N, CA, C and O of each residue as an XYZ file, in Angstrom:
828
protein
N     303.965    -23.196    -40.215
C     302.765    -22.824    -40.961
C     301.644    -22.543    -39.974
O     301.190    -23.454    -39.282
N     301.195    -21.313    -39.900
C     300.065    -20.984    -39.039
C     298.795    -21.066    -39.875
O     298.498    -20.154    -40.647
N     298.055    -22.141    -39.726
C     296.825    -22.276    -40.509
C     295.623    -22.107    -39.600
O     294.570    -22.705    -39.823
N     295.788    -21.293    -38.583
C     294.702    -21.026    -37.646
C     295.073    -21.572    -36.287
O     295.714    -22.618    -36.184
N     294.670    -20.860    -35.233
C     295.024    -21.297    -33.891
C     294.423    -22.652    -33.568
O     295.075    -23.488    -32.942
N     293.190    -22.876    -33.987
C     292.525    -24.161    -33.826
C     292.372    -24.577    -32.375
O     292.136    -25.753    -32.097
N     292.499    -23.646    -31.449
C     292.255    -23.923    -30.045
C     292.455    -22.642    -29.274
O     292.849    -21.626    -29.846
N     292.189    -22.678    -27.989
C     292.378    -21.508    -27.147
C     293.822    -21.435    -26.708
O     294.287    -22.300    -25.967
N     294.548    -20.408    -27.156
C     295.955    -20.282    -26.827
C     296.145    -19.245    -25.745
O     296.212    -18.055    -26.053
N     296.236    -19.657    -24.459
C     296.653    -18.773    -23.388
C     298.163    -18.722    -23.442
O     299.218    -18.096    -23.548
N     297.962    -19.054    -23.397
C     299.347    -19.224    -23.416
C     299.959    -18.393    -24.553
O     301.175    -18.405    -24.742
N     313.790    -31.085    -37.871
C     312.779    -32.109    -37.579
C     313.512    -33.404    -37.605
O     314.241    -33.944    -38.437
N     313.001    -33.786    -36.203
C     313.645    -35.097    -36.081
C     313.161    -36.055    -37.158
O     312.068    -35.878    -37.697
N     313.967    -37.077    -37.483
C     313.573    -38.033    -38.525
C     313.130    -39.347    -37.883
O     313.744    -39.841    -36.938
N     312.041    -39.894    -38.430
C     311.517    -41.157    -37.943
C     311.094    -42.002    -39.131
O     310.629    -41.475    -40.142
N     311.254    -43.303    -39.009
C     310.758    -44.193    -40.063
C     309.245    -44.166    -40.071
O     308.612    -44.035    -39.024
N     308.669    -44.290    -41.247
C     307.219    -44.165    -41.362
C     306.474    -45.437    -40.994
O     305.276    -45.381    -40.715
N     307.137    -46.569    -40.984
C     306.458    -47.813    -40.627
C     305.523    -48.258    -41.733
O     305.636    -47.819    -42.877
N     304.591    -49.141    -41.374
C     303.624    -49.653    -42.346
C     302.493    -48.651    -42.489
O     301.874    -48.277    -41.494
N     302.215    -48.217    -43.692
C     301.206    -47.205    -43.944
C     299.944    -47.878    -44.476
O     299.973    -48.458    -45.561
N     298.834    -47.813    -43.735
C     297.581    -48.379    -44.267
C     297.217    -47.713    -45.582
O     297.374    -46.503    -45.739
N     296.733    -48.505    -46.521
C     296.470    -47.983    -47.858
C     295.384    -46.922    -47.879
O     295.353    -46.098    -48.793
N     294.483    -46.922    -46.884
C     293.370    -45.981    -46.949
C     293.735    -44.611    -46.411
O     292.939    -43.680    -46.530
N     294.932    -44.453    -45.813
C     295.293    -43.119    -45.362
C     295.797    -42.310    -46.542
O     296.448    -42.861    -47.429
N     295.506    -40.994    -46.574
C     295.841    -40.183    -47.746
C     297.340    -40.014    -47.935
O     298.076    -39.853    -46.962
N     297.786    -40.050    -49.159
C     299.159    -39.710    -49.506
C     299.100    -38.705    -50.645
O     298.119    -38.637    -51.385
N     300.167    -37.927    -50.772
C     300.203    -36.976    -51.865
C     301.648    -36.686    -52.212
O     302.551    -36.931    -51.412
N     301.863    -36.162    -53.410
C     303.181    -35.744    -53.843
C     303.268    -34.230    -53.779
O     302.361    -33.528    -54.226
N     304.354    -33.734    -53.226
C     304.515    -32.285    -53.115
C     304.459    -31.634    -54.479
O     305.097    -32.096    -55.424
N     303.693    -30.558    -54.582
C     303.587    -29.869    -55.855
C     304.877    -29.212    -56.279
O     305.174    -29.115    -57.469
N     305.656    -28.753    -55.291
C     306.887    -28.024    -55.625
C     308.072    -28.952    -55.802
O     309.120    -28.524    -56.286
N     307.932    -30.235    -55.415
C     309.063    -31.159    -55.535
C     308.490    -32.538    -55.815
O     308.241    -33.317    -54.894
N     308.286    -32.832    -57.079
C     307.522    -33.999    -57.476
C     308.156    -35.316    -57.050
O     307.479    -36.344    -57.028
N     309.444    -35.306    -56.710
C     310.106    -36.552    -56.339
C     309.867    -36.896    -54.870
O     310.268    -37.971    -54.424
N     309.232    -36.022    -54.118
C     309.005    -36.254    -52.695
C     307.542    -36.609    -52.461
O     306.649    -35.844    -52.824
N     307.296    -37.768    -51.855
C     305.941    -38.164    -51.509
C     305.688    -37.838    -50.045
O     306.494    -38.180    -49.179
N     304.582    -37.183    -49.769
C     304.191    -36.868    -48.405
C     303.145    -37.879    -47.967
O     302.135    -38.079    -48.642
N     303.398    -38.509    -46.836
C     302.502    -39.533    -46.301
C     301.865    -39.008    -45.023
O     302.551    -38.467    -44.155
N     300.550    -39.169    -44.909
C     299.826    -38.825    -43.687
C     299.345    -40.131    -43.068
O     298.662    -40.925    -43.714
N     299.708    -40.339    -41.815
C     299.317    -41.562    -41.120
C     298.956    -41.230    -39.677
O     299.313    -40.157    -39.191
N     298.247    -42.135    -38.972
C     297.957    -41.892    -37.562
C     299.247    -41.712    -36.769
O     300.252    -42.364    -37.054
N     299.218    -40.835    -35.785
C     300.415    -40.598    -34.990
C     300.821    -41.861    -34.236
O     300.006    -42.734    -33.939
N     302.116    -41.917    -33.942
C     302.683    -43.003    -33.162
C     303.442    -42.408    -31.986
O     303.816    -41.236    -32.041
N     303.684    -43.178    -30.916
C     304.394    -42.626    -29.763
C     305.748    -42.001    -30.112
O     306.163    -41.022    -29.492
N     306.426    -42.567    -31.099
C     307.746    -42.047    -31.472
C     307.675    -40.684    -32.147
O     308.711    -40.054    -32.361
N     306.469    -40.209    -32.489
C     306.324    -38.910    -33.149
C     306.386    -37.734    -32.168
O     306.453    -36.581    -32.593
N     306.365    -38.010    -30.886
C     306.179    -36.952    -29.889
C     307.206    -35.823    -30.024
O     306.822    -34.661    -30.161
N     308.480    -36.138    -29.990
C     309.511    -35.093    -30.039
C     309.473    -34.345    -31.366
O     309.624    -33.124    -31.395
N     309.272    -35.069    -32.457
C     309.224    -34.422    -33.764
C     308.017    -33.503    -33.889
O     308.107    -32.444    -34.509
N     306.890    -33.895    -33.307
C     305.706    -33.034    -33.340
C     305.964    -31.740    -32.576
O     305.521    -30.674    -33.004
N     306.671    -31.818    -31.456
C     307.015    -30.595    -30.724
C     307.887    -29.670    -31.571
O     307.734    -28.450    -31.522
N     308.801    -30.253    -32.346
C     309.633    -29.442    -33.245
C     308.764    -28.768    -34.297
O     308.952    -27.590    -34.601
N     307.811    -29.514    -34.854
C     306.905    -28.939    -35.850
C     306.174    -27.732    -35.268
O     306.133    -26.676    -35.898
N     305.601    -27.875    -34.081
C     304.848    -26.771    -33.493
C     305.756    -25.609    -33.108
O     305.355    -24.450    -33.218
N     306.964    -25.902    -32.661
C     307.901    -24.827    -32.330
C     308.252    -24.007    -33.553
O     308.329    -22.780    -33.480
N     308.467    -24.680    -34.689
C     308.834    -23.973    -35.911
C     307.622    -23.322    -36.576
O     307.716    -22.204    -37.083
N     306.493    -24.015    -36.573
C     305.304    -23.500    -37.253
C     304.774    -22.236    -36.590
O     304.265    -21.346    -37.272
N     304.887    -22.148    -35.261
C     304.313    -21.016    -34.536
C     305.362    -20.050    -34.018
O     305.061    -19.194    -33.186
N     306.586    -20.176    -34.500
C     307.657    -19.266    -34.077
C     307.348    -17.845    -34.524
O     306.930    -17.615    -35.658
N     307.559    -16.895    -33.620
C     307.371    -15.487    -33.941
C     308.682    -14.747    -33.732
O     309.316    -14.867    -32.684
N     309.081    -13.979    -34.745
C     310.371    -13.291    -34.669
C     310.439    -12.316    -33.506
O     311.499    -12.122    -32.912
N     309.299    -11.698    -33.177
C     309.320    -10.716    -32.102
C     309.348    -11.354    -30.718
O     309.403    -10.647    -29.711
N     309.310    -12.698    -30.658
C     309.385    -13.390    -29.370
C     310.755    -13.995    -29.111
O     310.938    -14.702    -28.120
N     311.713    -13.731    -29.978
C     313.061    -14.238    -29.773
C     313.106    -15.752    -29.715
O     312.560    -16.430    -30.586
N     313.766    -16.291    -28.678
C     313.907    -17.734    -28.529
C     312.805    -18.345    -27.665
O     312.893    -19.514    -27.289
N     311.779    -17.574    -27.352
C     310.704    -18.076    -26.510
C     309.972    -19.220    -27.206
O     309.637    -19.130    -28.387
N     309.730    -20.289    -26.462
C     309.016    -21.436    -27.012
C     307.539    -21.079    -27.172
O     306.920    -20.617    -26.214
N     306.959    -21.280    -28.356
C     305.539    -20.946    -28.555
C     304.646    -21.724    -27.595
O     304.954    -22.871    -27.271
N     303.550    -21.130    -27.135
C     302.658    -21.822    -26.194
C     302.040    -23.083    -26.772
O     301.654    -23.979    -26.021
N     301.939    -23.170    -28.111
C     301.383    -24.368    -28.735
C     302.168    -25.620    -28.353
O     301.600    -26.704    -28.216
N     303.482    -25.456    -28.183
C     304.318    -26.605    -27.804
C     303.936    -27.095    -26.419
O     303.798    -28.298    -26.194
N     303.764    -26.159    -25.487
C     303.389    -26.532    -24.126
C     302.011    -27.160    -24.052
O     301.799    -28.103    -23.291
N     301.067    -26.645    -24.839
C     299.722    -27.215    -24.844
C     299.755    -28.646    -25.369
O     299.138    -29.540    -24.789
N     300.474    -28.859    -26.461
C     300.592    -30.206    -27.004
C     301.224    -31.150    -25.987
O     300.727    -32.256    -25.776
N     302.309    -30.725    -25.360
C     302.998    -31.577    -24.390
C     302.099    -31.899    -23.203
O     302.084    -33.033    -22.724
N     301.352    -30.908    -22.726
C     300.467    -31.134    -21.579
C     299.328    -32.080    -21.945
O     298.976    -32.965    -21.165
N     298.753    -31.894    -23.130
C     297.709    -32.819    -23.587
C     298.245    -34.245    -23.669
O     297.582    -35.190    -23.241
N     299.433    -34.394    -24.215
C     300.038    -35.717    -24.386
C     300.286    -36.363    -23.020
O     299.937    -37.524    -22.805
N     300.888    -35.608    -22.103
C     301.225    -36.160    -20.790
C     299.970    -36.510    -19.995
O     299.977    -37.455    -19.206
N     298.889    -35.748    -20.203
C     297.632    -36.031    -19.498
C     296.817    -37.126    -20.172
O     295.746    -37.498    -19.692
N     297.333    -37.643    -21.291
C     296.636    -38.674    -22.071
C     295.290    -38.181    -22.595
O     294.345    -38.958    -22.734
N     295.214    -36.898    -22.879
C     294.021    -36.331    -23.489
C     294.122    -36.265    -25.006
O     293.141    -35.939    -25.674
N     295.296    -36.571    -25.563
C     295.428    -36.679    -27.013
C     294.778    -37.985    -27.454
O     295.009    -39.033    -26.852
N     293.968    -37.920    -28.503
C     293.315    -39.117    -29.045
C     294.198    -39.649    -30.171
O     294.204    -39.109    -31.277
N     294.937    -40.707    -29.878
C     295.953    -41.194    -30.809
C     295.384    -41.532    -32.180
O     295.966    -41.181    -33.206
N     294.242    -42.216    -32.191
C     293.710    -42.695    -33.466
C     293.095    -41.586    -34.315
O     292.750    -41.816    -35.474
N     292.953    -40.379    -33.749
C     292.414    -39.245    -34.500
C     293.450    -38.147    -34.722
O     293.150    -37.124    -35.337
N     294.656    -38.353    -34.228
C     295.754    -37.400    -34.434
C     296.672    -37.957    -35.515
O     296.921    -39.161    -35.563
N     297.173    -37.084    -36.380
C     297.893    -37.549    -37.564
C     299.233    -36.842    -37.742
O     299.426    -35.694    -37.342
N     300.148    -37.586    -38.363
C     301.500    -37.109    -38.636
C     301.734    -37.146    -40.138
O     301.357    -38.104    -40.813
N     302.361    -36.092    -40.655
C     302.749    -36.053    -42.066
C     304.260    -36.250    -42.158
O     305.025    -35.640    -41.411
N     304.677    -37.112    -43.084
C     306.092    -37.402    -43.276
C     306.499    -37.192    -44.722
O     305.745    -37.497    -45.646
N     307.712    -36.663    -44.905
C     308.329    -36.549    -46.224
C     309.739    -37.106    -46.099
O     310.527    -36.628    -45.282
N     310.059    -38.105    -46.898
C     311.356    -38.779    -46.833
C     311.647    -39.248    -45.409
O     312.767    -39.112    -44.916
N     310.635    -39.795    -44.762
C     310.725    -40.339    -43.405
C     310.958    -39.292    -42.327
O     311.228    -39.644    -41.179
N     310.861    -38.013    -42.671
C     310.974    -36.948    -41.678
C     309.590    -36.390    -41.378
O     308.785    -36.194    -42.288
N     309.312    -36.133    -40.094
C     308.036    -35.544    -39.707
C     308.011    -34.080    -40.132
O     308.878    -33.299    -39.742
N     307.006    -33.712    -40.939
C     306.910    -32.337    -41.442
C     305.609    -31.656    -41.038
O     305.442    -30.458    -41.266
N     304.680    -32.409    -40.435
C     303.414    -31.810    -40.027
C     302.720    -32.691    -39.016
O     302.996    -33.886    -38.918
N     301.814    -32.090    -38.265
C     301.090    -32.861    -37.243
C     299.794    -32.136    -36.906
O     299.735    -30.907    -36.923
N     298.753    -32.914    -36.598
C     297.500    -32.365    -36.096
C     297.109    -33.142    -34.849
O     297.189    -34.370    -34.825
N     296.689    -32.429    -33.819
C     296.333    -33.022    -32.543
C     294.824    -33.016    -32.354
O     294.178    -31.977    -32.487
N     294.270    -34.171    -32.045
C     292.875    -34.295    -31.631
C     292.863    -34.596    -30.144
O     293.611    -35.453    -29.675
N     292.022    -33.899    -29.401
C     291.983    -34.112    -27.958
C     290.545    -34.241    -27.472
O     289.597    -33.856    -28.156
N     290.413    -34.791    -26.275
C     289.107    -35.013    -25.679
C     288.474    -33.691    -25.256
O     289.150    -32.808    -24.727
N     287.180    -33.566    -25.493
C     286.444    -32.367    -25.120
C     284.993    -32.760    -24.886
O     284.598    -33.899    -25.134
N     284.204    -31.801    -24.403
C     282.789    -32.076    -24.135
C     281.931    -30.893    -24.568
O     282.345    -29.737    -24.481
N     280.741    -31.205    -25.031
C     279.674    -30.219    -25.202
C     278.559    -30.665    -24.271
O     277.901    -31.676    -24.518
N     278.349    -29.909    -23.205
C     277.442    -30.386    -22.175
C     277.984    -31.672    -21.600
O     279.096    -31.692    -21.071
N     277.214    -32.758    -21.693
C     277.668    -34.063    -21.215
C     278.110    -34.977    -22.349
O     278.456    -36.135    -22.114
N     278.101    -34.460    -23.586
C     278.449    -35.287    -24.740
C     279.932    -35.179    -25.066
O     280.454    -34.070    -25.174
N     280.625    -36.308    -25.223
C     282.023    -36.258    -25.654
C     282.133    -35.843    -27.116
O     281.413    -36.356    -27.973
N     283.034    -34.916    -27.391
C     283.321    -34.474    -28.750
C     284.836    -34.399    -28.893
O     285.571    -34.815    -27.997
N     285.300    -33.870    -30.016
C     286.737    -33.787    -30.284
C     287.134    -32.334    -30.543
O     286.462    -31.612    -31.279
N     288.235    -31.924    -29.925
C     288.819    -30.607    -30.191
C     290.030    -30.783    -31.097
O     290.809    -31.721    -30.929
N     290.181    -29.888    -32.046
C     291.325    -29.904    -32.956
C     292.326    -28.842    -32.525
O     291.952    -27.696    -32.274
N     293.585    -29.216    -32.441
C     294.624    -28.237    -32.187
C     295.581    -28.671    -31.082
O     295.187    -29.309    -30.105
N     296.847    -28.308    -31.262
C     297.366    -27.543    -32.392
C     297.458    -28.356    -33.690
O     297.380    -29.584    -33.697
N     297.627    -27.611    -34.779
C     297.885    -28.199    -36.092
C     298.938    -27.323    -36.754
O     298.827    -26.097    -36.743
N     299.958    -27.950    -37.331
C     301.026    -27.158    -37.941
C     301.850    -27.951    -38.930
O     301.847    -29.182    -38.927
N     302.553    -27.226    -39.774
C     303.432    -27.782    -40.800
C     304.738    -27.003    -40.769
O     304.728    -25.786    -40.586
N     305.850    -27.682    -40.944
C     307.134    -26.982    -40.982
C     307.130    -25.920    -42.082
O     306.598    -26.155    -43.167
N     307.723    -24.748    -41.806
C     307.684    -23.655    -42.792
C     308.186    -24.041    -44.179
O     307.649    -23.556    -45.176
N     309.195    -24.894    -44.270
C     309.729    -25.280    -45.582
C     308.770    -26.152    -46.384
O     309.005    -26.421    -47.562
N     307.695    -26.591    -45.746
C     306.749    -27.474    -46.424
C     305.368    -26.841    -46.534
O     304.373    -27.539    -46.730
N     305.312    -25.538    -46.410
C     304.039    -24.837    -46.557
C     303.544    -24.888    -47.999
O     304.299    -25.160    -48.933
N     302.248    -24.618    -48.145
C     301.614    -24.451    -49.458
C     301.742    -25.688    -50.343
O     301.835    -25.579    -51.566
N     301.746    -26.855    -49.720
C     301.802    -28.111    -50.476
C     300.606    -29.006    -50.168
O     300.585    -30.173    -50.558
N     299.616    -28.464    -49.474
C     298.432    -29.235    -49.179
C     298.552    -30.147    -47.975
O     297.660    -30.958    -47.724
N     299.647    -30.029    -47.219
C     299.858    -30.934    -46.092
C     298.869    -30.639    -44.968
O     298.305    -31.561    -44.380
N     298.656    -29.357    -44.667
C     297.699    -29.008    -43.623
C     296.304    -29.509    -43.942
O     295.603    -30.009    -43.062
N     295.897    -29.378    -45.200
C     294.579    -29.869    -45.609
C     294.493    -31.383    -45.501
O     293.468    -31.919    -45.079
N     295.564    -32.078    -45.880
C     295.565    -33.537    -45.785
C     295.452    -33.985    -44.336
O     294.752    -34.956    -44.047
N     296.122    -33.299    -43.424
C     296.032    -33.635    -42.005
C     294.610    -33.433    -41.484
O     294.067    -34.291    -40.788
N     294.019    -32.302    -41.826
C     292.667    -32.021    -41.352
C     291.669    -33.013    -41.936
O     290.805    -33.512    -41.215
N     291.771    -33.304    -43.212
C     290.843    -34.250    -43.832
C     290.985    -35.648    -43.241
O     289.991    -36.359    -43.091
N     292.214    -36.051    -42.902
C     292.420    -37.352    -42.278
C     291.742    -37.407    -40.916
O     291.104    -38.405    -40.578
N     291.876    -36.341    -40.134
C     291.242    -36.291    -38.819
C     289.723    -36.363    -38.939
O     289.078    -37.123    -38.218
N     289.154    -35.578    -39.841
C     287.705    -35.561    -39.988
C     287.173    -36.918    -40.451
O     286.140    -37.377    -39.964
N     287.864    -37.556    -41.377
C     287.421    -38.859    -41.869
C     287.475    -39.912    -40.771
O     286.561    -40.726    -40.633
N     288.561    -39.891    -39.986
C     288.702    -40.870    -38.907
C     287.661    -40.635    -37.820
O     287.087    -41.587    -37.293
N     287.415    -39.370    -37.481
C     286.409    -39.056    -36.468
C     285.020    -39.477    -36.930
O     284.232    -39.998    -36.140
N     284.721    -39.255    -38.195
C     283.428    -39.653    -38.742
C     283.256    -41.164    -38.666
O     282.176    -41.655    -38.338
N     284.318    -41.900    -38.970
C     284.254    -43.357    -38.943
C     284.056    -43.899    -37.530
O     283.560    -45.011    -37.352
N     284.444    -43.114    -36.528
C     284.293    -43.546    -35.140
C     283.039    -42.962    -34.491
O     282.891    -43.001    -33.270
N     282.154    -42.431    -35.296
C     280.877    -41.892    -34.816
C     281.037    -40.743    -33.830
O     280.229    -40.584    -32.915
N     282.083    -39.944    -34.021
C     282.207    -38.698    -33.272
C     281.143    -37.738    -33.808
O     281.063    -37.542    -35.021
N     280.334    -37.140    -32.951
C     279.261    -36.296    -33.478
C     279.714    -34.930    -33.960
O     279.119    -34.361    -34.876
N     280.779    -34.394    -33.341
C     281.116    -32.992    -33.585
C     282.605    -32.777    -33.353
O     283.181    -33.318    -32.409
N     283.218    -31.988    -34.218
C     284.615    -31.583    -34.073
C     284.642    -30.068    -33.939
O     283.979    -29.362    -34.700
N     285.399    -29.570    -32.981
C     285.380    -28.142    -32.649
C     286.793    -27.580    -32.693
O     287.752    -28.268    -32.343
N     286.919    -26.327    -33.125
C     288.217    -25.655    -33.123
C     288.027    -24.150    -33.018
O     286.930    -23.620    -33.189
N     289.137    -23.485    -32.731
C     289.192    -22.027    -32.734
C     290.204    -21.615    -33.779
O     291.377    -21.975    -33.677
N     289.779    -20.869    -34.782
C     290.688    -20.494    -35.851
C     290.028    -19.581    -36.857
O     288.952    -19.036    -36.611
N     290.675    -19.419    -37.985
C     290.213    -18.515    -39.031
C     288.977    -19.071    -39.734
O     289.056    -20.146    -40.328
N     287.832    -18.374    -39.688
C     286.650    -18.857    -40.418
C     286.909    -18.967    -41.915
O     286.404    -19.881    -42.566
N     287.695    -18.040    -42.467
C     287.974    -18.068    -43.904
C     288.724    -19.332    -44.301
O     288.485    -19.887    -45.374
N     289.627    -19.787    -43.443
C     290.399    -20.987    -43.776
C     289.588    -22.261    -43.536
O     289.540    -23.133    -44.403
N     288.962    -22.374    -42.391
C     288.339    -23.635    -42.003
C     286.972    -23.867    -42.624
O     286.433    -24.970    -42.534
N     286.403    -22.848    -43.251
C     285.125    -23.026    -43.937
C     285.221    -24.111    -45.008
O     284.249    -24.821    -45.265
N     286.382    -24.238    -45.627
C     286.553    -25.221    -46.708
C     286.394    -26.663    -46.219
O     286.137    -27.569    -47.012
N     286.548    -26.869    -44.906
C     286.405    -28.211    -44.348
C     285.008    -28.460    -43.770
O     284.761    -29.499    -43.157
N     284.112    -27.516    -43.967
C     282.749    -27.694    -43.484
C     282.496    -27.143    -42.096
O     281.434    -27.382    -41.521
N     283.465    -26.401    -41.540
C     283.254    -25.788    -40.238
C     282.347    -24.566    -40.367
O     282.339    -23.889    -41.395
N     281.591    -24.299    -39.317
C     280.706    -23.140    -39.264
C     280.727    -22.600    -37.841
O     281.161    -23.305    -36.930
N     280.268    -21.362    -37.622
C     280.247    -20.840    -36.248
C     279.516    -21.797    -35.315
O     278.374    -22.179    -35.572
N     280.180    -22.177    -34.237
C     279.615    -23.194    -33.344
C     278.315    -22.740    -32.702
O     277.450    -23.561    -32.398
N     278.173    -21.443    -32.496
C     276.968    -20.947    -31.843
C     275.727    -21.179    -32.697
O     274.616    -21.230    -32.170
N     275.909    -21.322    -34.027
C     274.769    -21.649    -34.890
C     274.202    -23.023    -34.562
O     273.045    -23.315    -34.867
N     275.023    -23.869    -33.936
C     274.598    -25.218    -33.563
C     274.257    -25.303    -32.081
O     274.005    -26.391    -31.563
N     274.246    -24.171    -31.403
C     273.951    -24.172    -29.976
C     275.112    -24.583    -29.108
O     274.923    -24.935    -27.943
N     276.326    -24.544    -29.663
C     277.536    -24.874    -28.908
C     278.171    -23.567    -28.451
O     278.574    -22.746    -29.274
N     278.258    -23.378    -27.155
C     278.670    -22.097    -26.597
C     280.154    -22.107    -26.238
O     280.615    -23.029    -25.565
N     280.905    -21.101    -26.673
C     282.345    -21.068    -26.407
C     282.648    -20.754    -24.954
O     281.829    -20.139    -24.271
N     283.818    -21.167    -24.469
C     284.237    -20.772    -23.128
C     284.413    -19.264    -22.985
O     284.251    -18.709    -21.898
N     284.749    -18.607    -24.101
C     284.931    -17.157    -24.119
C     284.010    -16.561    -25.181
O     284.230    -16.799    -26.369
N     282.983    -15.791    -24.796
C     282.064    -15.229    -25.786
C     282.757    -14.376    -26.845
O     282.280    -14.285    -27.976
N     283.875    -13.755    -26.488
C     284.562    -12.871    -27.431
C     285.136    -13.619    -28.632
O     285.518    -12.983    -29.614
N     285.207    -14.950    -28.585
C     285.741    -15.690    -29.722
C     284.839    -15.574    -30.944
O     285.310    -15.683    -32.076
N     283.558    -15.355    -30.724
C     282.638    -15.134    -31.842
C     282.697    -16.214    -32.897
O     282.686    -17.405    -32.584
N     282.762    -15.786    -34.175
C     282.714    -16.730    -35.294
C     283.992    -17.535    -35.449
O     284.014    -18.498    -36.215
N     285.075    -17.163    -34.732
C     286.305    -17.947    -34.796
C     286.162    -19.284    -34.082
O     286.933    -20.210    -34.329
N     285.175    -19.384    -33.197
C     284.894    -20.640    -32.509
C     283.945    -21.430    -33.402
O     282.788    -21.050    -33.585
N     284.446    -22.537    -33.957
C     283.736    -23.227    -35.033
C     283.524    -24.705    -34.732
O     284.253    -25.307    -33.943
N     282.522    -25.268    -35.369
C     282.209    -26.682    -35.200
C     281.928    -27.316    -36.549
O     281.449    -26.661    -37.475
N     282.230    -28.583    -36.642
C     281.977    -29.354    -37.861
C     281.123    -30.565    -37.479
O     281.646    -31.521    -36.907
N     279.815    -30.548    -37.784
C     278.985    -31.712    -37.498
C     279.380    -32.881    -38.400
O     279.657    -32.692    -39.585
N     279.403    -34.083    -37.836
C     279.676    -35.290    -38.593
C     278.405    -36.136    -38.666
O     277.355    -35.701    -38.192
N     278.476    -37.307    -39.236
C     277.262    -38.084    -39.496
C     276.522    -38.469    -38.218
O     275.301    -38.626    -38.236
N     277.238    -38.620    -37.123
C     276.594    -39.019    -35.867
C     275.992    -37.833    -35.112
O     275.418    -38.007    -34.037
N     276.121    -36.651    -35.662
C     275.618    -35.452    -34.974
C     274.094    -35.449    -34.915
O     273.415    -35.838    -35.865
N     273.573    -34.998    -33.770
C     272.154    -34.689    -33.623
C     272.046    -33.351    -32.908
O     272.973    -32.978    -32.190
N     270.963    -32.621    -33.072
C     270.825    -31.304    -32.430
C     270.899    -31.351    -30.905
O     271.069    -30.314    -30.263
N     270.774    -32.539    -30.321
C     270.885    -32.631    -28.868
C     272.298    -32.360    -28.374
O     272.501    -32.105    -27.186
N     273.285    -32.414    -29.277
C     274.665    -32.099    -28.899
C     274.794    -30.581    -28.880
O     275.179    -29.965    -29.874
N     274.475    -30.001    -27.762
C     274.454    -28.543    -27.625
C     274.733    -28.190    -26.170
O     274.590    -29.014    -25.266
N     275.138    -26.930    -25.973
C     275.428    -26.475    -24.626
C     276.835    -25.918    -24.526
O     277.465    -25.658    -25.551
N     277.338    -25.732    -23.328
C     278.684    -25.159    -23.148
C     279.766    -26.139    -23.572
O     279.684    -27.337    -23.300
N     280.776    -25.608    -24.240
C     281.909    -26.419    -24.688
C     283.012    -26.377    -23.644
O     283.264    -25.343    -23.025
N     283.662    -27.515    -23.461
C     284.745    -27.601    -22.474
C     285.938    -28.320    -23.080
O     285.845    -29.482    -23.475
N     287.077    -27.605    -23.149
C     288.329    -28.221    -23.585
C     288.904    -29.106    -22.487
O     288.467    -29.047    -21.338
N     289.885    -29.924    -22.848
C     290.700    -30.622    -21.860
C     291.445    -29.568    -21.026
O     291.682    -28.462    -21.512
N     291.815    -29.891    -19.780
C     292.419    -28.899    -18.884
C     293.682    -28.223    -19.421
O     294.011    -27.116    -18.996
N     294.397    -28.872    -20.349
C     295.649    -28.294    -20.859
C     295.442    -26.910    -21.460
O     296.351    -26.082    -21.408
N     294.288    -26.643    -22.020
C     294.066    -25.387    -22.712
C     293.919    -24.198    -21.773
O     294.022    -23.051    -22.208
N     293.683    -24.454    -20.508
C     293.570    -23.353    -19.553
C     294.739    -23.328    -18.578
O     294.743    -22.550    -17.624
N     295.730    -24.180    -18.821
C     296.867    -24.237    -17.912
C     297.893    -23.173    -18.261
O     298.925    -23.070    -17.599
């Protein structure tokens, strides 16, 4: 499921769900009412399954067997410990990983913020609200941790529903001016106008 690049792109294994905190969102698939989809914070055991999700979600027929760059970015972020575990989420259906969203360390000027991406859902589980549940879980968790701003690169039409707006309206400058309105930011409760200036992703995004 390509629900927006959600970052600068240069470029399913089954796991038990464990104990699910009651406050994390759950939902039942609209197309298969007997299947409950659970969204929970990512765990170390999700790593391989998340790579499968990104490989399938971003697969392009015209690229043959080439591994999508999203997989490499996720792996590099993980290995560099730039993934923020408590803000990254995994979606499971029948104990199988079907979706994942990655939150990583970033900066606006000297202020720490959060970058979103990659985010993806297995093609067989599209159009069931899983991508929205993952994004909403990330935003809620970031807000609870007093993150001032969440930033992504993606479709303005899609991400507007989550409260994202062109980052330049907030004085947040993209690494690439050509990104224009696709470079978006979502202010959270801890945001103040002083969080402004050039945006910097973790090094994985330029590798």
